[in-house]
Every structure is written in structure tokens, then in C-alpha cells.
Amino acid sequence: MSQREDLLAGARTCLVEKGYGRTTARDIAAASGAHLASIGYHFGSKDNLMNTAVLEAVSEWGDAIEAAVSASRAEDPPNRLRVLLHSLFRQLPEQRGLLVASVQAYAQAQFDEGIRDDLARGIREGRRELAALLLNVEPDRVDPAAVAGLGSMAYNFVTGYVLQYLVDPEALPTVDQAIEGLRVLIPAARE
Amino acid sequence: MSQREDLLAGARTCLVEKGYGRTTARDIAAASGAHLASIGYHFGSKDNLMNTAVLEAVSEWGDAIEAAVSASRAEDPPNRLRVLLHSLFRQLPEQRGLLVASVQAYAQAQFDEGIRDDLARGIREGRRELAALLLNVEPDRVDPAAVAGLGSMAYNFVTGYVLQYLVDPEALPTVDQAIEGLRVLIPAARE
DNA sequence: GCCGGATTTTGACGTACGTACGATCAACGC
DNA sequence: GCGTTGATCGTACGTACGTCAAAATCCGGC
């Protein structure tokens, strides 16, 4: 394993254990087994390494959630939403590290245009993919309005759920409670 | 205005402009007009001041959203949700500073039990109040299941919306798109 | 087997950090 | 007037920070 990869892994570890702001270059060196000066050689600066690490984590979390849902065989959006929430629910504990790192990314994105742009692109992709998954069509065939509506709402769910889990996991609602809560918000009779 | 309040205001400014991790004690002194050493005198440490400032910001944002929605006269939850989303939508730009600070709070909460506990309490309160607002009943009369379901979902909406706004405001869906997206997720015919 | 570029290691430099300490000051009861 | 108390100020200490230049090491191509 190259030092470059070691450094990325170490930076991720520090990100989860100490956060973006409190991680020092020496912390990363210690966590990765690599040497302090290698950060500069491979990434130019410590900040650049940290930014690469947070974005990597966000991307992996996106892949994880996508993989978990795309296996669903449910047919209509409501049932697909149920599958999404269940797989989200199941993944929260085991992906906790990625989630913590992702929150760091969102916080840092407010002050770093590079992170923000990357994150924005990821959100747009994520929305499109979520909409496609829920509607059970190909991502490139989703109606733009569905991306903005359905996709956005699904994305909001996921991020809100994650934040709630990270801060107060004991009060997290069950999937059934969540869906029942949604029902109240929508006029029961459509036409 | 006392230096204590000046320091809090200055810390908030720095929080919004530089973030939690990159704000130094000297930054706060400069932004507040107070003296460097006053931080220790009034708050014990710079971290303690910063934590006080983030939690203050989160609390204010909660008050702002609550005040905006509680004026609603709509009767049923779906229409109240519409009012909530509209007032949320309207407040996003003018409260941007509070939002940025709140994201910093969430990020920092992962590593500071004090912040996390305070934030968790705020979330529980927020959920209860949102559920009460949407159901149009007193907060202390809300069914616990409604807090976990409806309240949680509403809270997820708000946080998700905020994050999306901060990272990629141009792609933010309109209120109508959002509600239409929600509709797709719920079985149209209930009984 | 040695040459040359890529990588790793060493060591240190300059700086900026948070905090502590004592001096100074303003207000006020007595 | 004077001492007490709470607040503000000036300053400096010790440390830990990110970065860099140069030396050392590795390693495939010949």
C-alpha cells in the first residue's frame, strides 16, 4: 500500500475521531504510519489532503446508499421508499464513520469553494439517482421536475435522518413511524 | 454593551466567516473589539466561548422558524406544511448566518458531548413543536407517536432543506415541487 | 551493477497559537 | 479618602503548528 493511500486512510481516521478542525498534520502522519513530510509531497498541503479525504468519504457514502436501494424489487414509489428507509436505517450504525466525515464536509464546504462545488455536484447526482430508484427508471430518463421534487425530498430525508442519527440516535423514529408521519402531511384523497 | 456580549457577537461573526476550526482567539478579539485576554476572563477558554456561540445561534434559528410558522391559520396538516415550507423558503437567505453557524454546531457536536447534548435537547423540542404546529394543538398535548413520526419528518425536511440550500442554493426545489415530490411517495388512496 | 527519477526521511525554521500573570482602571460602600 | 471588587489591558511564555530543503533510500531499465 502506497503512502499516498495510507495518508488518505489516516486522514479519514482523524476526520472521524477528531474532526476537520482539530486534526493536525502530525496526527495524520501518526494515524497513517506515513511520514510527516510525505503529506506535502503527495498532496501539496495538509488542507488539500483533508479535502480529498472528506470528498472521498462523501462519495463512498453515496455509493453505499445507492447500492443498498438499487437491489429493491418493489414496484411503486411508496414501497420503494420503504425499502430505502429500511436500508438507510440498517446502514446508519455500520457507516457511522462515513457519516461523521460527511458532516465535516458539509461544514467545511461553507468556506471552501472546491469542496462546495464537489459536494453540489454530488447532491445533484444523488437526487437524480434517488428519484430514478424510487420511480424505478434509468437515471438519465428521469423527468427534471421529478428530480427537483421527488429527488430533492428523498435527499432531504436521507440527510435529515443522518443528522438526527448522529446527534440523538435514541430518538430516531422507526421506519413505520416515519412513513405514518409522512402520510399526515399529504392530502389523503388526490383526485 | 458589555465585553461579554461583544465577544459572543464577535465569535458568531467569526463562526460564519471562517468556521469553527479556523477561528482564532485573536480573530474573535479583533471582530468584537474586546481584548484578547477577556476571552479567558469571561468564558474560561476560547473553546467554551465558541461553543456558547454556536449553541446560541442554533437556538435562535429554532426560534425564528417557530415564530414564522406559528402565525399560520391553515387548518389541516398538509396546508400547514405548505405554510411551513413557504416561511422556511423565505427565511433561508436572510438567516444564512445562523444556518452556517448551525452546521458548524452539528459538525462540532460529533466531538463535544456538551454541544451534542444541548443539540439533542433542541432537536427533541423542535420536533415536538413542529408536530404541534402542523397538527395545530398545544405542544404538551401532542401524541408521542406523532412527535416521533410527524415531528421527525418535519424536522428532517427542515434540516435537509437547509443543507441543500447552503451547498447548492440554485438547485433548491420550489415549495410546489417539494410537495408534489412528497405526494408520489405516499399511497394516494388511503382507505 | 549502476544510473536516474521517484519516493521517503530527517531535521529544522519561522510563525501563530491559547493561555496565564500582573498591572491598571472604574465604581462604590463606608 | 481609601480599600475592595470586578473588569480590562499589555505582554510574554511555552508549545505545537504547517512547510520546506536537502539528504537518504528505493527501484526499474539498461
mmCIF file of N, CA, C and O in Angstrom, chain A residues 29-125:
data_model
loop_
_atom_site.group_PDB
_atom_site.id
_atom_site.type_symbol
_atom_site.label_atom_id
_atom_site.label_comp_id
_atom_site.label_asym_id
_atom_site.label_seq_id
_atom_site.Cartn_x
_atom_site.Cartn_y
_atom_site.Cartn_z
ATOM 1 N N ALA A 29 0.028 11.840 10.133
ATOM 2 C CA ALA A 29 1.235 11.030 9.976
ATOM 3 C C ALA A 29 1.199 9.852 10.942
ATOM 4 O O ALA A 29 1.470 8.711 10.567
ATOM 5 N N ALA A 30 0.831 10.116 12.192
ATOM 6 C CA ALA A 30 0.791 9.049 13.197
ATOM 7 C C ALA A 30 -0.264 8.011 12.841
ATOM 8 O O ALA A 30 -0.023 6.801 12.937
ATOM 9 N N ALA A 31 -1.427 8.471 12.417
ATOM 10 C CA ALA A 31 -2.530 7.543 12.133
ATOM 11 C C ALA A 31 -2.264 6.712 10.884
ATOM 12 O O ALA A 31 -2.790 5.602 10.754
ATOM 13 N N SER A 32 -1.474 7.225 9.989
ATOM 14 C CA SER A 32 -1.280 6.531 8.717
ATOM 15 C C SER A 32 0.009 5.718 8.693
ATOM 16 O O SER A 32 0.192 4.866 7.839
ATOM 17 N N GLY A 33 0.905 5.987 9.618
ATOM 18 C CA GLY A 33 2.202 5.335 9.579
ATOM 19 C C GLY A 33 3.148 5.978 8.584
ATOM 20 O O GLY A 33 4.319 5.636 8.536
ATOM 21 N N ALA A 34 2.632 6.896 7.816
ATOM 22 C CA ALA A 34 3.498 7.591 6.866
ATOM 23 C C ALA A 34 4.254 8.702 7.587
ATOM 24 O O ALA A 34 4.042 8.950 8.769
ATOM 25 N N HIS A 35 5.103 9.372 6.863
ATOM 26 C CA HIS A 35 5.896 10.408 7.499
ATOM 27 C C HIS A 35 5.341 11.787 7.203
ATOM 28 O O HIS A 35 4.738 12.020 6.165
ATOM 29 N N LEU A 36 5.576 12.639 8.187
ATOM 30 C CA LEU A 36 5.015 13.981 8.156
ATOM 31 C C LEU A 36 5.206 14.672 6.811
ATOM 32 O O LEU A 36 4.269 15.211 6.229
ATOM 33 N N ALA A 37 6.425 14.634 6.322
ATOM 34 C CA ALA A 37 6.727 15.410 5.119
ATOM 35 C C ALA A 37 6.102 14.816 3.858
ATOM 36 O O ALA A 37 6.025 15.477 2.824
ATOM 37 N N SER A 38 5.634 13.582 3.960
ATOM 38 C CA SER A 38 5.021 12.964 2.783
ATOM 39 C C SER A 38 3.707 13.633 2.411
ATOM 40 O O SER A 38 3.263 13.559 1.263
ATOM 41 N N ILE A 39 3.093 14.274 3.378
ATOM 42 C CA ILE A 39 1.846 14.985 3.092
ATOM 43 C C ILE A 39 2.085 16.031 2.023
ATOM 44 O O ILE A 39 1.365 16.108 1.034
ATOM 45 N N GLY A 40 3.127 16.817 2.218
ATOM 46 C CA GLY A 40 3.453 17.841 1.252
ATOM 47 C C GLY A 40 3.811 17.248 -0.091
ATOM 48 O O GLY A 40 3.379 17.743 -1.135
ATOM 49 N N TYR A 41 4.552 16.178 -0.068
ATOM 50 C CA TYR A 41 4.981 15.573 -1.337
ATOM 51 C C TYR A 41 3.790 15.069 -2.147
ATOM 52 O O TYR A 41 3.677 15.338 -3.335
ATOM 53 N N HIS A 42 2.883 14.342 -1.476
ATOM 54 C CA HIS A 42 1.798 13.692 -2.219
ATOM 55 C C HIS A 42 0.588 14.591 -2.440
ATOM 56 O O HIS A 42 -0.138 14.404 -3.417
ATOM 57 N N PHE A 43 0.369 15.523 -1.536
ATOM 58 C CA PHE A 43 -0.873 16.308 -1.631
ATOM 59 C C PHE A 43 -0.641 17.811 -1.668
ATOM 60 O O PHE A 43 -1.591 18.573 -1.737
ATOM 61 N N GLY A 44 0.604 18.230 -1.554
ATOM 62 C CA GLY A 44 0.872 19.656 -1.622
ATOM 63 C C GLY A 44 0.712 20.354 -0.290
ATOM 64 O O GLY A 44 1.547 21.125 0.125
ATOM 65 N N SER A 45 -0.395 20.063 0.368
ATOM 66 C CA SER A 45 -0.613 20.663 1.678
ATOM 67 C C SER A 45 -1.522 19.760 2.495
ATOM 68 O O SER A 45 -2.223 18.895 1.945
ATOM 69 N N LYS A 46 -1.514 19.977 3.776
ATOM 70 C CA LYS A 46 -2.378 19.207 4.661
ATOM 71 C C LYS A 46 -3.851 19.464 4.332
ATOM 72 O O LYS A 46 -4.664 18.533 4.302
ATOM 73 N N ASP A 47 -4.183 20.702 4.079
ATOM 74 C CA ASP A 47 -5.575 21.020 3.758
ATOM 75 C C ASP A 47 -6.048 20.266 2.526
ATOM 76 O O ASP A 47 -7.166 19.755 2.481
ATOM 77 N N ASN A 48 -5.187 20.225 1.537
ATOM 78 C CA ASN A 48 -5.566 19.538 0.314
ATOM 79 C C ASN A 48 -5.817 18.051 0.580
ATOM 80 O O ASN A 48 -6.776 17.467 0.056
ATOM 81 N N LEU A 49 -4.980 17.480 1.402
ATOM 82 C CA LEU A 49 -5.186 16.073 1.786
ATOM 83 C C LEU A 49 -6.515 15.891 2.505
ATOM 84 O O LEU A 49 -7.296 14.984 2.191
ATOM 85 N N MET A 50 -6.778 16.760 3.464
ATOM 86 C CA MET A 50 -8.029 16.660 4.223
ATOM 87 C C MET A 50 -9.238 16.812 3.312
ATOM 88 O O MET A 50 -10.227 16.073 3.445
ATOM 89 N N ASN A 51 -9.160 17.755 2.398
ATOM 90 C CA ASN A 51 -10.290 17.956 1.489
ATOM 91 C C ASN A 51 -10.511 16.737 0.607
ATOM 92 O O ASN A 51 -11.653 16.324 0.380
ATOM 93 N N THR A 52 -9.410 16.186 0.119
ATOM 94 C CA THR A 52 -9.540 14.970 -0.681
ATOM 95 C C THR A 52 -10.201 13.868 0.137
ATOM 96 O O THR A 52 -11.072 13.146 -0.349
ATOM 97 N N ALA A 53 -9.809 13.772 1.385
ATOM 98 C CA ALA A 53 -10.341 12.706 2.244
ATOM 99 C C ALA A 53 -11.832 12.887 2.517
ATOM 100 O O ALA A 53 -12.601 11.924 2.438
ATOM 101 N N VAL A 54 -12.266 14.106 2.829
ATOM 102 C CA VAL A 54 -13.700 14.291 3.102
ATOM 103 C C VAL A 54 -14.534 13.986 1.866
ATOM 104 O O VAL A 54 -15.576 13.333 1.957
ATOM 105 N N LEU A 55 -14.061 14.445 0.715
ATOM 106 C CA LEU A 55 -14.853 14.228 -0.500
ATOM 107 C C LEU A 55 -14.914 12.745 -0.849
ATOM 108 O O LEU A 55 -15.950 12.249 -1.302
ATOM 109 N N GLU A 56 -13.833 12.059 -0.605
ATOM 110 C CA GLU A 56 -13.816 10.609 -0.819
ATOM 111 C C GLU A 56 -14.867 9.944 0.054
ATOM 112 O O GLU A 56 -15.601 9.059 -0.384
ATOM 113 N N ALA A 57 -14.933 10.385 1.303
ATOM 114 C CA ALA A 57 -15.886 9.778 2.240
ATOM 115 C C ALA A 57 -17.323 10.036 1.801
ATOM 116 O O ALA A 57 -18.161 9.124 1.810
ATOM 117 N N VAL A 58 -17.595 11.272 1.401
ATOM 118 C CA VAL A 58 -18.950 11.589 0.955
ATOM 119 C C VAL A 58 -19.336 10.718 -0.239
ATOM 120 O O VAL A 58 -20.440 10.173 -0.313
ATOM 121 N N SER A 59 -18.408 10.594 -1.146
ATOM 122 C CA SER A 59 -18.680 9.806 -2.339
ATOM 123 C C SER A 59 -18.969 8.346 -1.979
ATOM 124 O O SER A 59 -19.884 7.729 -2.524
ATOM 125 N N GLU A 60 -18.217 7.800 -1.052
ATOM 126 C CA GLU A 60 -18.424 6.400 -0.655
ATOM 127 C C GLU A 60 -19.768 6.203 0.012
ATOM 128 O O GLU A 60 -20.433 5.187 -0.173
ATOM 129 N N TRP A 61 -20.151 7.169 0.822
ATOM 130 C CA TRP A 61 -21.452 7.066 1.469
ATOM 131 C C TRP A 61 -22.571 7.084 0.436
ATOM 132 O O TRP A 61 -23.529 6.315 0.520
ATOM 133 N N GLY A 62 -22.401 7.914 -0.570
ATOM 134 C CA GLY A 62 -23.376 7.933 -1.653
ATOM 135 C C GLY A 62 -23.464 6.587 -2.352
ATOM 136 O O GLY A 62 -24.558 6.076 -2.619
ATOM 137 N N ASP A 63 -22.308 5.991 -2.625
ATOM 138 C CA ASP A 63 -22.301 4.685 -3.275
ATOM 139 C C ASP A 63 -22.987 3.637 -2.410
ATOM 140 O O ASP A 63 -23.742 2.795 -2.907
ATOM 141 N N ALA A 64 -22.723 3.698 -1.111
ATOM 142 C CA ALA A 64 -23.286 2.699 -0.203
ATOM 143 C C ALA A 64 -24.800 2.755 -0.204
ATOM 144 O O ALA A 64 -25.480 1.722 -0.321
ATOM 145 N N ILE A 65 -25.335 3.953 -0.114
ATOM 146 C CA ILE A 65 -26.792 4.070 -0.056
ATOM 147 C C ILE A 65 -27.404 3.660 -1.393
ATOM 148 O O ILE A 65 -28.435 2.981 -1.433
ATOM 149 N N GLU A 66 -26.740 4.005 -2.458
ATOM 150 C CA GLU A 66 -27.270 3.647 -3.772
ATOM 151 C C GLU A 66 -27.290 2.131 -3.964
ATOM 152 O O GLU A 66 -28.281 1.554 -4.411
ATOM 153 N N ALA A 67 -26.187 1.507 -3.594
ATOM 154 C CA ALA A 67 -26.092 0.059 -3.768
ATOM 155 C C ALA A 67 -27.172 -0.658 -2.976
ATOM 156 O O ALA A 67 -27.758 -1.643 -3.431
ATOM 157 N N ALA A 68 -27.428 -0.136 -1.772
ATOM 158 C CA ALA A 68 -28.378 -0.814 -0.906
ATOM 159 C C ALA A 68 -29.798 -0.737 -1.455
ATOM 160 O O ALA A 68 -30.583 -1.681 -1.313
ATOM 161 N N VAL A 69 -30.127 0.376 -2.085
ATOM 162 C CA VAL A 69 -31.503 0.549 -2.536
ATOM 163 C C VAL A 69 -31.744 -0.051 -3.916
ATOM 164 O O VAL A 69 -32.826 -0.563 -4.199
ATOM 165 N N SER A 70 -30.729 -0.010 -4.755
ATOM 166 C CA SER A 70 -30.960 -0.416 -6.143
ATOM 167 C C SER A 70 -31.296 -1.897 -6.246
ATOM 168 O O SER A 70 -31.770 -2.347 -7.281
ATOM 169 N N ALA A 71 -31.060 -2.640 -5.170
ATOM 170 C CA ALA A 71 -31.384 -4.063 -5.200
ATOM 171 C C ALA A 71 -32.872 -4.310 -4.967
ATOM 172 O O ALA A 71 -33.353 -5.437 -5.109
ATOM 173 N N SER A 72 -33.584 -3.249 -4.656
ATOM 174 C CA SER A 72 -35.001 -3.421 -4.319
ATOM 175 C C SER A 72 -35.826 -3.882 -5.509
ATOM 176 O O SER A 72 -35.576 -3.508 -6.641
ATOM 177 N N ARG A 73 -36.840 -4.695 -5.225
ATOM 178 C CA ARG A 73 -37.703 -5.176 -6.297
ATOM 179 C C ARG A 73 -39.118 -4.614 -6.171
ATOM 180 O O ARG A 73 -40.010 -5.007 -6.925
ATOM 181 N N ALA A 74 -39.311 -3.757 -5.210
ATOM 182 C CA ALA A 74 -40.652 -3.190 -5.057
ATOM 183 C C ALA A 74 -41.019 -2.393 -6.305
ATOM 184 O O ALA A 74 -40.143 -1.912 -7.033
ATOM 185 N N GLU A 75 -42.290 -2.259 -6.546
ATOM 186 C CA GLU A 75 -42.704 -1.667 -7.807
ATOM 187 C C GLU A 75 -43.074 -0.189 -7.735
ATOM 188 O O GLU A 75 -42.672 0.604 -8.569
ATOM 189 N N ASP A 76 -43.862 0.182 -6.754
ATOM 190 C CA ASP A 76 -44.317 1.568 -6.722
ATOM 191 C C ASP A 76 -43.471 2.397 -5.757
ATOM 192 O O ASP A 76 -42.881 1.872 -4.818
ATOM 193 N N PRO A 77 -43.417 3.691 -6.000
ATOM 194 C CA PRO A 77 -42.584 4.585 -5.192
ATOM 195 C C PRO A 77 -42.792 4.438 -3.681
ATOM 196 O O PRO A 77 -41.803 4.406 -2.944
ATOM 197 N N PRO A 78 -44.041 4.351 -3.192
ATOM 198 C CA PRO A 78 -44.181 4.234 -1.744
ATOM 199 C C PRO A 78 -43.455 3.034 -1.165
ATOM 200 O O PRO A 78 -42.781 3.141 -0.136
ATOM 201 N N ASN A 79 -43.563 1.891 -1.834
ATOM 202 C CA ASN A 79 -42.866 0.723 -1.325
ATOM 203 C C ASN A 79 -41.361 0.828 -1.510
ATOM 204 O O ASN A 79 -40.583 0.333 -0.698
ATOM 205 N N ARG A 80 -40.980 1.491 -2.568
ATOM 206 C CA ARG A 80 -39.550 1.705 -2.759
ATOM 207 C C ARG A 80 -39.015 2.661 -1.693
ATOM 208 O O ARG A 80 -37.883 2.524 -1.238
ATOM 209 N N LEU A 81 -39.823 3.610 -1.302
ATOM 210 C CA LEU A 81 -39.406 4.493 -0.212
ATOM 211 C C LEU A 81 -39.208 3.686 1.066
ATOM 212 O O LEU A 81 -38.234 3.879 1.797
ATOM 213 N N ARG A 82 -40.111 2.756 1.288
ATOM 214 C CA ARG A 82 -39.987 1.921 2.483
ATOM 215 C C ARG A 82 -38.677 1.133 2.464
ATOM 216 O O ARG A 82 -37.960 1.049 3.469
ATOM 217 N N VAL A 83 -38.368 0.591 1.313
ATOM 218 C CA VAL A 83 -37.101 -0.139 1.189
ATOM 219 C C VAL A 83 -35.924 0.798 1.436
ATOM 220 O O VAL A 83 -34.969 0.461 2.139
ATOM 221 N N LEU A 84 -36.025 2.001 0.859
ATOM 222 C CA LEU A 84 -34.946 2.972 1.048
ATOM 223 C C LEU A 84 -34.737 3.275 2.523
ATOM 224 O O LEU A 84 -33.615 3.243 3.034
ATOM 225 N N LEU A 85 -35.828 3.543 3.211
ATOM 226 C CA LEU A 85 -35.702 3.884 4.628
ATOM 227 C C LEU A 85 -35.159 2.705 5.430
ATOM 228 O O LEU A 85 -34.326 2.882 6.321
ATOM 229 N N HIS A 86 -35.612 1.523 5.097
ATOM 230 C CA HIS A 86 -35.103 0.359 5.823
ATOM 231 C C HIS A 86 -33.603 0.171 5.610
ATOM 232 O O HIS A 86 -32.865 -0.064 6.559
ATOM 233 N N SER A 87 -33.177 0.302 4.382
ATOM 234 C CA SER A 87 -31.753 0.081 4.148
ATOM 235 C C SER A 87 -30.943 1.232 4.728
ATOM 236 O O SER A 87 -29.843 1.025 5.242
ATOM 237 N N LEU A 88 -31.511 2.433 4.683
ATOM 238 C CA LEU A 88 -30.842 3.551 5.335
ATOM 239 C C LEU A 88 -30.701 3.278 6.832
ATOM 240 O O LEU A 88 -29.623 3.386 7.406
ATOM 241 N N PHE A 89 -31.781 2.899 7.418
ATOM 242 C CA PHE A 89 -31.812 2.592 8.847
ATOM 243 C C PHE A 89 -30.748 1.559 9.221
ATOM 244 O O PHE A 89 -30.013 1.717 10.188
ATOM 245 N N ARG A 90 -30.683 0.517 8.415
ATOM 246 C CA ARG A 90 -29.744 -0.563 8.718
ATOM 247 C C ARG A 90 -28.299 -0.100 8.576
ATOM 248 O O ARG A 90 -27.411 -0.518 9.323
ATOM 249 N N GLN A 91 -28.073 0.785 7.631
ATOM 250 C CA GLN A 91 -26.692 1.180 7.356
ATOM 251 C C GLN A 91 -26.148 2.218 8.320
ATOM 252 O O GLN A 91 -24.932 2.402 8.424
ATOM 253 N N LEU A 92 -27.023 2.931 9.005
ATOM 254 C CA LEU A 92 -26.546 4.037 9.839
ATOM 255 C C LEU A 92 -25.422 3.627 10.795
ATOM 256 O O LEU A 92 -24.368 4.264 10.811
ATOM 257 N N PRO A 93 -25.618 2.579 11.593
ATOM 258 C CA PRO A 93 -24.552 2.263 12.553
ATOM 259 C C PRO A 93 -23.243 1.850 11.897
ATOM 260 O O PRO A 93 -22.167 2.313 12.270
ATOM 261 N N GLU A 94 -23.341 0.992 10.890
ATOM 262 C CA GLU A 94 -22.096 0.465 10.323
ATOM 263 C C GLU A 94 -21.357 1.495 9.474
ATOM 264 O O GLU A 94 -20.169 1.359 9.231
ATOM 265 N N GLN A 95 -22.056 2.526 9.047
ATOM 266 C CA GLN A 95 -21.397 3.547 8.232
ATOM 267 C C GLN A 95 -21.178 4.831 9.011
ATOM 268 O O GLN A 95 -20.986 5.894 8.434
ATOM 269 N N ARG A 96 -21.215 4.722 10.299
ATOM 270 C CA ARG A 96 -21.154 5.926 11.113
ATOM 271 C C ARG A 96 -19.948 6.802 10.758
ATOM 272 O O ARG A 96 -20.046 8.026 10.677
ATOM 273 N N GLY A 97 -18.799 6.172 10.555
ATOM 274 C CA GLY A 97 -17.605 6.934 10.222
ATOM 275 C C GLY A 97 -17.799 7.784 8.981
ATOM 276 O O GLY A 97 -17.458 8.972 8.968
ATOM 277 N N LEU A 98 -18.364 7.182 7.953
ATOM 278 C CA LEU A 98 -18.592 7.942 6.727
ATOM 279 C C LEU A 98 -19.532 9.112 6.978
ATOM 280 O O LEU A 98 -19.376 10.189 6.414
ATOM 281 N N LEU A 99 -20.511 8.880 7.842
ATOM 282 C CA LEU A 99 -21.475 9.936 8.119
ATOM 283 C C LEU A 99 -20.814 11.106 8.840
ATOM 284 O O LEU A 99 -21.032 12.270 8.490
ATOM 285 N N VAL A 100 -20.011 10.780 9.834
ATOM 286 C CA VAL A 100 -19.315 11.849 10.558
ATOM 287 C C VAL A 100 -18.440 12.638 9.598
ATOM 288 O O VAL A 100 -18.443 13.876 9.603
ATOM 289 N N ALA A 101 -17.728 11.935 8.758
ATOM 290 C CA ALA A 101 -16.867 12.614 7.787
ATOM 291 C C ALA A 101 -17.694 13.482 6.842
ATOM 292 O O ALA A 101 -17.285 14.586 6.474
ATOM 293 N N SER A 102 -18.859 12.998 6.467
ATOM 294 C CA SER A 102 -19.702 13.768 5.550
ATOM 295 C C SER A 102 -20.171 15.066 6.187
ATOM 296 O O SER A 102 -20.214 16.113 5.538
ATOM 297 N N VAL A 103 -20.521 15.000 7.466
ATOM 298 C CA VAL A 103 -20.931 16.225 8.151
ATOM 299 C C VAL A 103 -19.775 17.219 8.177
ATOM 300 O O VAL A 103 -19.969 18.422 7.988
ATOM 301 N N GLN A 104 -18.571 16.709 8.394
ATOM 302 C CA GLN A 104 -17.405 17.582 8.344
ATOM 303 C C GLN A 104 -17.295 18.238 6.968
ATOM 304 O O GLN A 104 -16.949 19.409 6.850
ATOM 305 N N ALA A 105 -17.593 17.473 5.947
ATOM 306 C CA ALA A 105 -17.514 18.015 4.597
ATOM 307 C C ALA A 105 -18.513 19.152 4.409
ATOM 308 O O ALA A 105 -18.166 20.207 3.871
ATOM 309 N N TYR A 106 -19.740 18.949 4.868
ATOM 310 C CA TYR A 106 -20.753 19.997 4.732
ATOM 311 C C TYR A 106 -20.327 21.258 5.490
ATOM 312 O O TYR A 106 -20.502 22.380 5.003
ATOM 313 N N ALA A 107 -19.786 21.067 6.676
ATOM 314 C CA ALA A 107 -19.365 22.228 7.466
ATOM 315 C C ALA A 107 -18.237 22.969 6.757
ATOM 316 O O ALA A 107 -18.213 24.197 6.715
ATOM 317 N N GLN A 108 -17.308 22.213 6.205
ATOM 318 C CA GLN A 108 -16.148 22.820 5.573
ATOM 319 C C GLN A 108 -16.503 23.459 4.235
ATOM 320 O O GLN A 108 -15.854 24.404 3.801
ATOM 321 N N ALA A 109 -17.536 22.916 3.621
ATOM 322 C CA ALA A 109 -17.936 23.410 2.300
ATOM 323 C C ALA A 109 -18.338 24.873 2.342
ATOM 324 O O ALA A 109 -18.293 25.569 1.323
ATOM 325 N N GLN A 110 -18.729 25.358 3.518
ATOM 326 C CA GLN A 110 -19.143 26.748 3.620
ATOM 327 C C GLN A 110 -17.987 27.706 3.383
ATOM 328 O O GLN A 110 -18.197 28.890 3.112
ATOM 329 N N PHE A 111 -16.767 27.209 3.489
ATOM 330 C CA PHE A 111 -15.604 28.093 3.428
ATOM 331 C C PHE A 111 -14.601 27.682 2.368
ATOM 332 O O PHE A 111 -13.564 28.286 2.232
ATOM 333 N N ASP A 112 -14.916 26.636 1.651
ATOM 334 C CA ASP A 112 -14.000 26.149 0.617
ATOM 335 C C ASP A 112 -14.805 25.878 -0.642
ATOM 336 O O ASP A 112 -15.621 24.945 -0.684
ATOM 337 N N GLU A 113 -14.541 26.697 -1.639
ATOM 338 C CA GLU A 113 -15.329 26.595 -2.858
ATOM 339 C C GLU A 113 -15.136 25.255 -3.548
ATOM 340 O O GLU A 113 -16.076 24.706 -4.131
ATOM 341 N N GLY A 114 -13.929 24.720 -3.462
ATOM 342 C CA GLY A 114 -13.669 23.428 -4.095
ATOM 343 C C GLY A 114 -14.546 22.338 -3.500
ATOM 344 O O GLY A 114 -15.199 21.582 -4.225
ATOM 345 N N ILE A 115 -14.569 22.266 -2.190
ATOM 346 C CA ILE A 115 -15.414 21.272 -1.532
ATOM 347 C C ILE A 115 -16.871 21.518 -1.877
ATOM 348 O O ILE A 115 -17.621 20.588 -2.180
ATOM 349 N N ARG A 116 -17.257 22.788 -1.847
ATOM 350 C CA ARG A 116 -18.673 23.093 -2.076
ATOM 351 C C ARG A 116 -19.110 22.668 -3.477
ATOM 352 O O ARG A 116 -20.162 22.044 -3.653
ATOM 353 N N ASP A 117 -18.299 22.970 -4.467
ATOM 354 C CA ASP A 117 -18.652 22.594 -5.832
ATOM 355 C C ASP A 117 -18.761 21.081 -5.970
ATOM 356 O O ASP A 117 -19.701 20.557 -6.565
ATOM 357 N N ASP A 118 -17.787 20.396 -5.418
ATOM 358 C CA ASP A 118 -17.804 18.942 -5.496
ATOM 359 C C ASP A 118 -19.044 18.375 -4.815
ATOM 360 O O ASP A 118 -19.701 17.467 -5.316
ATOM 361 N N LEU A 119 -19.340 18.934 -3.676
ATOM 362 C CA LEU A 119 -20.489 18.471 -2.903
ATOM 363 C C LEU A 119 -21.782 18.755 -3.659
ATOM 364 O O LEU A 119 -22.692 17.919 -3.710
ATOM 365 N N ALA A 120 -21.850 19.934 -4.263
ATOM 366 C CA ALA A 120 -23.059 20.292 -5.011
ATOM 367 C C ALA A 120 -23.273 19.319 -6.159
ATOM 368 O O ALA A 120 -24.397 18.867 -6.411
ATOM 369 N N ARG A 121 -22.194 18.986 -6.843
ATOM 370 C CA ARG A 121 -22.318 18.031 -7.935
ATOM 371 C C ARG A 121 -22.823 16.687 -7.404
ATOM 372 O O ARG A 121 -23.697 16.048 -7.983
ATOM 373 N N GLY A 122 -22.264 16.276 -6.255
ATOM 374 C CA GLY A 122 -22.699 15.015 -5.667
ATOM 375 C C GLY A 122 -24.168 15.036 -5.290
ATOM 376 O O GLY A 122 -24.884 14.046 -5.472
ATOM 377 N N ILE A 123 -24.626 16.172 -4.768
ATOM 378 C CA ILE A 123 -26.035 16.261 -4.387
ATOM 379 C C ILE A 123 -26.924 16.132 -5.615
ATOM 380 O O ILE A 123 -27.916 15.414 -5.603
ATOM 381 N N ARG A 124 -26.554 16.830 -6.688
ATOM 382 C CA ARG A 124 -27.377 16.756 -7.898
ATOM 383 C C ARG A 124 -27.430 15.332 -8.427
ATOM 384 O O ARG A 124 -28.496 14.839 -8.797
ATOM 385 N N GLU A 125 -26.283 14.681 -8.451
ATOM 386 C CA GLU A 125 -26.266 13.275 -8.854
ATOM 387 C C GLU A 125 -27.130 12.434 -7.933
ATOM 388 O O GLU A 125 -27.938 11.615 -8.374
#
